[in-house]
Short mmCIF file of C-alpha atoms in Angstrom, two decimals:
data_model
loop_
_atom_site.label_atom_id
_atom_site.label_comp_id
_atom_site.label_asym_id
_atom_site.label_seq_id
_atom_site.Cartn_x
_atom_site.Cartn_y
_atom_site.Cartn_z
CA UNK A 1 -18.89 -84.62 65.74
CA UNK A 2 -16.45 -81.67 65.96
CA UNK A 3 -17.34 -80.15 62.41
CA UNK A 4 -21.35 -80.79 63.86
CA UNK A 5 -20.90 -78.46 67.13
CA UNK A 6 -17.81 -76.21 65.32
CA UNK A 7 -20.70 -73.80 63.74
CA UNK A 8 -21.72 -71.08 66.58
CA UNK A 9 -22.54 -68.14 64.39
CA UNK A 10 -24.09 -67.25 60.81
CA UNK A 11 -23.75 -64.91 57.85
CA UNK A 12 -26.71 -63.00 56.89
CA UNK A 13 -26.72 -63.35 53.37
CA UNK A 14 -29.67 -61.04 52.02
CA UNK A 15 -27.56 -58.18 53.06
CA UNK A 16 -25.04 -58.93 49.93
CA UNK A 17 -28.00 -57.74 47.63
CA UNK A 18 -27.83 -54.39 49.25
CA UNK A 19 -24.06 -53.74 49.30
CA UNK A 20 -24.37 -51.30 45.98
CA UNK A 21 -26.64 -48.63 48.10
CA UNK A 22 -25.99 -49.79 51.35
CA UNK A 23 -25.67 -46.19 52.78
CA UNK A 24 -29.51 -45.21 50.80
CA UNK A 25 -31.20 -48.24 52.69
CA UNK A 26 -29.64 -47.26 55.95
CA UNK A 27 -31.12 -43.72 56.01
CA UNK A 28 -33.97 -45.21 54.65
CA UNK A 29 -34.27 -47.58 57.45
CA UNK A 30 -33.17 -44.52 60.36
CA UNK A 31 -36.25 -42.96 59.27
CA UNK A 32 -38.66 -45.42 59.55
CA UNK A 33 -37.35 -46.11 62.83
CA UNK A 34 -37.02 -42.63 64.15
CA UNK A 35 -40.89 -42.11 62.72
CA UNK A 36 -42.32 -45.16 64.05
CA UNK A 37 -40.61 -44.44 67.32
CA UNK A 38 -42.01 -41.26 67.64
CA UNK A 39 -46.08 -41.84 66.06
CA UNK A 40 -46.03 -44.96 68.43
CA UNK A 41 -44.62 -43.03 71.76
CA UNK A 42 -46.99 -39.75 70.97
CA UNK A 43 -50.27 -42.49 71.20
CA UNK A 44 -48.67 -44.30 74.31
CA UNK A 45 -48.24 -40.70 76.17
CA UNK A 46 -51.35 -39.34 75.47
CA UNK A 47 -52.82 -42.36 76.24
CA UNK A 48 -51.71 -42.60 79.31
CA UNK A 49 -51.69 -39.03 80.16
CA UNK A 50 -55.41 -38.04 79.71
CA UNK A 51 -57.96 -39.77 81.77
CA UNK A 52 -60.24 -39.66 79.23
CA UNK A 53 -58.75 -42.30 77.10
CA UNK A 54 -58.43 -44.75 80.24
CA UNK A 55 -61.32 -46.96 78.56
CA UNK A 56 -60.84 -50.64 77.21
CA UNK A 57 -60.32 -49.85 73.54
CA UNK A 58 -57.75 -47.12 74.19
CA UNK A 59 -56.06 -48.99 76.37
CA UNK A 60 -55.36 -52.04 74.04
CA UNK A 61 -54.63 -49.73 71.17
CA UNK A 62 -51.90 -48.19 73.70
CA UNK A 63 -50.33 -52.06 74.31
CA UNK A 64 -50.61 -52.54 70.67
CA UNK A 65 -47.88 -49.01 70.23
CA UNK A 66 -45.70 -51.13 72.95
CA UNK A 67 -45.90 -54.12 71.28
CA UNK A 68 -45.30 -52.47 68.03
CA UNK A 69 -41.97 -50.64 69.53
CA UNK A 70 -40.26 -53.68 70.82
CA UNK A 71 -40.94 -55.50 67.66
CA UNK A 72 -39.30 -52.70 65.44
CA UNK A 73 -36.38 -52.36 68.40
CA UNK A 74 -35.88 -55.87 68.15
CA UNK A 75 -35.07 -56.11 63.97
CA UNK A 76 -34.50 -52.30 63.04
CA UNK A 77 -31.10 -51.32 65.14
CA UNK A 78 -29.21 -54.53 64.24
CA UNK A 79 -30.07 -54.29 60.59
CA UNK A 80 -29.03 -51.05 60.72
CA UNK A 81 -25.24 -51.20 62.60
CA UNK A 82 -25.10 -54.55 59.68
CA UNK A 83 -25.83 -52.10 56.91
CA UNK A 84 -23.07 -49.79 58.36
CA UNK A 85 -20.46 -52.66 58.86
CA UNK A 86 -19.43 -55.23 56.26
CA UNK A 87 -19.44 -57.76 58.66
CA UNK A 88 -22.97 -59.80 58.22
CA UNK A 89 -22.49 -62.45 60.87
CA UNK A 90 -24.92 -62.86 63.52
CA UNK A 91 -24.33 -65.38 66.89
CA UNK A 92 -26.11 -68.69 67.53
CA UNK A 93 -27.63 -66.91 70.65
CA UNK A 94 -28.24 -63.64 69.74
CA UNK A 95 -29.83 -65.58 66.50
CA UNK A 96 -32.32 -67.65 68.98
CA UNK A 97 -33.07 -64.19 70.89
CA UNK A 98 -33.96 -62.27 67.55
CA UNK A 99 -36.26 -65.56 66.73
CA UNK A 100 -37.85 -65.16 70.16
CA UNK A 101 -38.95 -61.62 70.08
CA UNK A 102 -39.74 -61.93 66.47
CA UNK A 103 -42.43 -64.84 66.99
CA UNK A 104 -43.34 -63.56 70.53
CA UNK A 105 -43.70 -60.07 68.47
CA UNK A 106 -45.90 -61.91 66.16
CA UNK A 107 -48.44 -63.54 68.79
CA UNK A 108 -48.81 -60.77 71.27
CA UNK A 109 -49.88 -58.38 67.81
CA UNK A 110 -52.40 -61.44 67.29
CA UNK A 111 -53.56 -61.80 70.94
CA UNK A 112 -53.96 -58.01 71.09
CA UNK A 113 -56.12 -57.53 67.89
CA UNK A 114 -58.29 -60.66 69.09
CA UNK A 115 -58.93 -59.01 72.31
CA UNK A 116 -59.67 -55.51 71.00
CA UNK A 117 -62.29 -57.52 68.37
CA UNK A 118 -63.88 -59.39 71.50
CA UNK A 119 -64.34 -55.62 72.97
CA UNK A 120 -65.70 -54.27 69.70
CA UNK A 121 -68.22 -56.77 70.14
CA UNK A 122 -69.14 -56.64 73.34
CA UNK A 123 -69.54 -52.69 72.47
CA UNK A 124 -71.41 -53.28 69.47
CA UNK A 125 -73.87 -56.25 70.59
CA UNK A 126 -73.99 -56.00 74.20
CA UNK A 127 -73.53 -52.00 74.32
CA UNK A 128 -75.60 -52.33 78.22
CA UNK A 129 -73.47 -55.10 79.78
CA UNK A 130 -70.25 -53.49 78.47
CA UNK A 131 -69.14 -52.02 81.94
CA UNK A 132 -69.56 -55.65 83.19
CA UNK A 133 -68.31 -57.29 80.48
CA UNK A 134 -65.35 -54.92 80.31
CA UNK A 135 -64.69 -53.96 84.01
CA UNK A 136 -61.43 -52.50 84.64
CA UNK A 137 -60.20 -56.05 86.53
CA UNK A 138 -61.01 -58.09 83.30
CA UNK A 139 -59.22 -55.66 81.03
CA UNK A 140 -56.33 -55.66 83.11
CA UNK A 141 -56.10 -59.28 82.70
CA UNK A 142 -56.81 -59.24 79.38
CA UNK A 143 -53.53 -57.56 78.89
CA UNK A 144 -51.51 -59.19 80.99
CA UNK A 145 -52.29 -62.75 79.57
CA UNK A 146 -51.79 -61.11 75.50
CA UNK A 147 -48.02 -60.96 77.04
CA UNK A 148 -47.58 -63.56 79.35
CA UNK A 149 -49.23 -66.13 77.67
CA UNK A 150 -47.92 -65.81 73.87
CA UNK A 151 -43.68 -65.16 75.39
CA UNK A 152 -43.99 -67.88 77.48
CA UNK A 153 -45.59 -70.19 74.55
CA UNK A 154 -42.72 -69.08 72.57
CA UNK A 155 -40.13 -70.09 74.85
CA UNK A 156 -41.10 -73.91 74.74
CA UNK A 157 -41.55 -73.49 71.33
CA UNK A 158 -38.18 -72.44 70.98
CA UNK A 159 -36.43 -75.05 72.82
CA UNK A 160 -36.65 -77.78 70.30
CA UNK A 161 -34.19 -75.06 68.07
CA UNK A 162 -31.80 -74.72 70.58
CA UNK A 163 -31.10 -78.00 70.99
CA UNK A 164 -30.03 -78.63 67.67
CA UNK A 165 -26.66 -78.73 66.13
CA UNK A 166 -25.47 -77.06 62.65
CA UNK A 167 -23.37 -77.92 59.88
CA UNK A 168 -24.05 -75.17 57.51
CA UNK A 169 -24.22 -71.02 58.42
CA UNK A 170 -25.55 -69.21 55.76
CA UNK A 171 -29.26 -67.59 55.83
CA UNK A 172 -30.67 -65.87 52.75
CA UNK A 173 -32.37 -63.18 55.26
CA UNK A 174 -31.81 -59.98 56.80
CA UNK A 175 -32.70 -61.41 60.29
CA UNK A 176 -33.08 -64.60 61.89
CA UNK A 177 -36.42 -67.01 61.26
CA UNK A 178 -36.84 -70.72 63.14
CA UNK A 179 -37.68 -72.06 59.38
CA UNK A 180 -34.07 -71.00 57.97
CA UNK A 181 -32.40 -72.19 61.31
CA UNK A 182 -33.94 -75.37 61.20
CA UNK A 183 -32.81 -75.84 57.45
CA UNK A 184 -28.94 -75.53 58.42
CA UNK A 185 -29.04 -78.42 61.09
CA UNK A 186 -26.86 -81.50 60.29
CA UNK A 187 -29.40 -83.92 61.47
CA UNK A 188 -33.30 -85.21 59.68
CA UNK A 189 -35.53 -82.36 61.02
CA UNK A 190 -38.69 -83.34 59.25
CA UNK A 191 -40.63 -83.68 62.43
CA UNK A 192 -39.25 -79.96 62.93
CA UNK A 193 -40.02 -78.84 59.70
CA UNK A 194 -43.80 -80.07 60.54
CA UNK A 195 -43.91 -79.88 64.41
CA UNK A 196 -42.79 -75.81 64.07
CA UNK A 197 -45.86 -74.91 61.50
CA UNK A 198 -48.54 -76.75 63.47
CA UNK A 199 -47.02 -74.87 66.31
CA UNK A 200 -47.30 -71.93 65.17
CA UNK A 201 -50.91 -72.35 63.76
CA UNK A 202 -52.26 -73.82 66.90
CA UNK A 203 -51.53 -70.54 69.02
CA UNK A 204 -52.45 -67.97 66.89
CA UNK A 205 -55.46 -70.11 65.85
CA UNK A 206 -57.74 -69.51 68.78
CA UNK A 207 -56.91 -65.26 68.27
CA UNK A 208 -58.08 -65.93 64.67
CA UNK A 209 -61.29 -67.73 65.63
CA UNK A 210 -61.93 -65.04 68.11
CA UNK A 211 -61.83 -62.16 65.14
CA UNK A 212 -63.69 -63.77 62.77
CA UNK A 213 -66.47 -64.98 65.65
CA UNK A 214 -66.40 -61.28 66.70
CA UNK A 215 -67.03 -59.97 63.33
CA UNK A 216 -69.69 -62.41 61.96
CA UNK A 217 -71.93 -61.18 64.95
CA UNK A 218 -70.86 -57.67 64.78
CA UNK A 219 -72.22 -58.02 60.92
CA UNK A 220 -75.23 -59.75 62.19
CA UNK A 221 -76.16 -56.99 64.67
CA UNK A 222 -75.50 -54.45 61.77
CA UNK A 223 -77.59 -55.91 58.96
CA UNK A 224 -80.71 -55.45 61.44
CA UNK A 225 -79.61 -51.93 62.68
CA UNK A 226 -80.31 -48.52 61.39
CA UNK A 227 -78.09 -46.89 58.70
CA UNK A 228 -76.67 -44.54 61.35
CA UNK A 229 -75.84 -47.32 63.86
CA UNK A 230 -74.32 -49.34 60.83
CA UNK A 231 -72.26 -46.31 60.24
CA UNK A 232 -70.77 -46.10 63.91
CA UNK A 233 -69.84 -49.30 64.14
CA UNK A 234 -68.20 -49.10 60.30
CA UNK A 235 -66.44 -46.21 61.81
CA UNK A 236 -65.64 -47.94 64.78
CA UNK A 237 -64.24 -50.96 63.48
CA UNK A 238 -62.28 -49.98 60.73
CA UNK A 239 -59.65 -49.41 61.90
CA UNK A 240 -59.31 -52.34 63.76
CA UNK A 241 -60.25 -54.62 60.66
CA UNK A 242 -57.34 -52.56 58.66
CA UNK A 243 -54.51 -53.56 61.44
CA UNK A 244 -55.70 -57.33 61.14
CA UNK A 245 -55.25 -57.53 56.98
CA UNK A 246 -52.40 -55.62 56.80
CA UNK A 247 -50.63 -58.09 60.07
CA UNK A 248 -51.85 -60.92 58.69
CA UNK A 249 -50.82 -60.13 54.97
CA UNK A 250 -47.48 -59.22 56.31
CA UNK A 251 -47.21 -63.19 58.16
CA UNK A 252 -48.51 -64.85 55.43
CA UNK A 253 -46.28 -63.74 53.02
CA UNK A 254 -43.55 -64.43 55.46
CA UNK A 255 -44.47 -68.10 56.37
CA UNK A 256 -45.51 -68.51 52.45
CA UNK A 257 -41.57 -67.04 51.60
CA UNK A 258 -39.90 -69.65 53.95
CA UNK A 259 -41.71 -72.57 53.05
CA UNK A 260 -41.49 -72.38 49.19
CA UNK A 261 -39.54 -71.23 46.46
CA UNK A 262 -40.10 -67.20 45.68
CA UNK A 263 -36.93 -66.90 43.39
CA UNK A 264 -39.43 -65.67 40.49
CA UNK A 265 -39.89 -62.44 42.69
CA UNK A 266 -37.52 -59.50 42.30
CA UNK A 267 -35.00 -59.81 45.57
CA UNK A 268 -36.05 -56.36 46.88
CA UNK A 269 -39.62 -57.33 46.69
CA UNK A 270 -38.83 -60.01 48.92
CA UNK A 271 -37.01 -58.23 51.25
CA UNK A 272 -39.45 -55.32 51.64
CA UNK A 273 -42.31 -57.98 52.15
CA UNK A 274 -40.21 -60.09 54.43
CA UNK A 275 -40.13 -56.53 56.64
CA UNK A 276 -43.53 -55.74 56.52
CA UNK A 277 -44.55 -56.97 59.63
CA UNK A 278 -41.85 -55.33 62.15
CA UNK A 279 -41.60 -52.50 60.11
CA UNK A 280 -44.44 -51.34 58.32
CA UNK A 281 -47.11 -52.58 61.04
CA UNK A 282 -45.58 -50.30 64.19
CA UNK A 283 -45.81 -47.90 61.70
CA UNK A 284 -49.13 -48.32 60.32
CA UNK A 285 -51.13 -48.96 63.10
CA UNK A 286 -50.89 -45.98 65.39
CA UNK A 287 -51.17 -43.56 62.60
CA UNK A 288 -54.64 -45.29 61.15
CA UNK A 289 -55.62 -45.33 64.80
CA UNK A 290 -54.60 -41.68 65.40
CA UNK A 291 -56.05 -40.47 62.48
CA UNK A 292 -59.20 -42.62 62.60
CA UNK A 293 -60.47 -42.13 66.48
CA UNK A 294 -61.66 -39.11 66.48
CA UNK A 295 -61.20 -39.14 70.78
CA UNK A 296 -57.08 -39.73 70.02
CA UNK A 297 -56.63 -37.19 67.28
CA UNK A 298 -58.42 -34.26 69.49
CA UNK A 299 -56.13 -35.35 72.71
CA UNK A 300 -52.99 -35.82 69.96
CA UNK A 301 -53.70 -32.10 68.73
CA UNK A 302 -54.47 -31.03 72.15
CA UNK A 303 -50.81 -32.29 73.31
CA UNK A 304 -49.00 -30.86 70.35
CA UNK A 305 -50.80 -27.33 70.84
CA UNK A 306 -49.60 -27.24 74.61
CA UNK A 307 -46.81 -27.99 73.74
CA UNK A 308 -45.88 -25.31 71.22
CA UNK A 309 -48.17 -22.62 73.49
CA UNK A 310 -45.47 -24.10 76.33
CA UNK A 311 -42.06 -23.26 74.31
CA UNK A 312 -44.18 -19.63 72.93
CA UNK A 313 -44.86 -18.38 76.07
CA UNK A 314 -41.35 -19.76 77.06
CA UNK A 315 -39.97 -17.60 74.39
CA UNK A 316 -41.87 -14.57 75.09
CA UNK A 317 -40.69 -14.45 78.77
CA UNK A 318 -37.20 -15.05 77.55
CA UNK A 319 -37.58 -11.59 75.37
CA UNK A 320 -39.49 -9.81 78.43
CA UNK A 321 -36.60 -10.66 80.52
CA UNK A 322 -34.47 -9.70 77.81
CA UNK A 323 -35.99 -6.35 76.85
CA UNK A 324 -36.54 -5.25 80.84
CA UNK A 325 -32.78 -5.94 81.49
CA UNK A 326 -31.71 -3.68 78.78
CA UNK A 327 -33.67 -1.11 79.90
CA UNK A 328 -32.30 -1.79 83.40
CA UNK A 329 -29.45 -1.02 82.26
CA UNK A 330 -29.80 1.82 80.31
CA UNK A 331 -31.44 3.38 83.55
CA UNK A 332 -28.25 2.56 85.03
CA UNK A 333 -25.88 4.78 82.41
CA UNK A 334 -25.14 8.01 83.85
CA UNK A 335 -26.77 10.51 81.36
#
């Protein structure tokens, strides 16, 4: 039992594969950071900023820029000081934390794009009752239970890894997944192996009945509307429908990727997909929102303008000051 409990940490073996242009994929990897930092915390600010974007589906597209922040933050900085260093080992509990915000990541993106589907259809279909439907009290628990509910879900879910022991420490990933954990443990974890996917399809299941239900009678409303209502709610749900594929794409591959053999793809292939969703999705999903809503973009442009008028007028006074001192001073010199 003392070789079962000796293993407390793991190498991170993926990172191997990227050894001959380590320093390329760390730039690489600053700047998708730094930009999905910064097109995520331009939507929260102006979100919260200008009253006129204090509405239900502004609001959840503002929680889904939060969301999308702490899932990059959780993966991006450690791959990053691992690409710098040689030293690819991770710890037993920082492993569990990084699978903890990864899945709780995961559900609060799926929570939040069921709930901003249930308010496209309540805008849509019951466009009269949507003050009522949507009051400012339902929203606001709306959003607290796409946190509370999926983290806490998590945490139990979790438990049944952190009791286990290892025997082996090597993961073929770049980060941390409950799958590749559970492989490593020195004891039969076939009830794991099928406990953790039914797990994980039960909660997200409901979110995924809600889309689809919300959709069906959004396209029912549509195919009995005029063309230019048809055309609003096209342009109003677009965007929306875009962050669900590209999210669910992004899981599927990864839950596809740790269940069966992908050797046949090239290893960088794999890597990039097994990124896309805490990488590409922050980034996607405020700039198809941003560029999309026409309400965000004017209040995005509007900020950005100020902004530069701010630091002009800034510079201007600087020179006035500048220019009015020197002649100060020349009034000064005895002629």
């Amino acid at each position: 039992m003392e070789n079962v409990s000796a293993v407390t940490s793991f190498i991170l073996t993926a990172y191997t594969e990227l050894e001959d242009h380590r320093y390329l994929y760390f730039i690489c990897f600053l700047i998708l950071y730094i930009l999905t930092l910064l097109v995520n915390l331009v939507l929260i600010v102006v979100t919260c900023t200008e009253k006129g974007l204090h509405e239900p589906m502004y609001l959840f597209i503002c929680n889904l820029s939060v969301n999308g922040v702490c899932g990059s933050t959780v993966l991006l900085p450690s791959m990053l000081s691992h690409l710098l260093s040689h030293n690819y080992e991770i710890s037993l509990s920082f492993c569990l934390l990084e699978i903890y915000c990864l899945m709780s990541y995961a559900l609060v993106e799926f929570t939040i794009l069921a709930v901003m589907s249930y308010d496209r259809y309540v805008a849509i279909c019951h466009p009269l009752h949507y003050r009522l439907l949507m009051s400012p009290r339902k929203v606001s628990a709306a959003i607290v239970l796409s946190w509370v509910v999926p983290c806490v879900y998590c945490a139990f879910y979790l438990l049944s890894t952190a009791q286990l022991s290892f025997c082996e420490r090597h993961i073929e990933k770049m980060y941390c997944m409950y799958f590749e954990l559970v492989k490593l443990s020195c004891f039969d974890t076939t009830i794991l192996r099928f406990l953790g996917p039914a797990l994980m399809i039960v909660c997200p299941s409901s979110q995924i009945v809600m889309i689809l239900f919300s959709y069906v009678r959004i396209l029912r409303v549509c195919m009995s509307a005029s063309k230019q209502s048809q055309a609003k709610a096209l342009q109003t749900c677009t965007p929306h429908l875009l962050s669900v594929i590209n999210f669910s794409v992004g899981c599927l591959f990864e839950v596809i990727q740790s269940r069966f053999n992908m050797s046949h793809i090239p290893h960088q292939a794999r890597i990039f997909l097994s990124l896309h969703m805490a990488i590409v999705t922050p980034l996607f999903n405020p700039l198809i929102y941003g560029i999309s809503i026409q309400a965000i973009k004017v209040q995005i442009f509007k900020l950005l303008s100020s902004k530069r008028s701010e630091a002009d007028s800034e510079r201007k006074q600087r020179a006035t000051a500048g220019s009015c001192a020197a002649v100060c001073h020349a009034s000064e010199v005895p002629g």
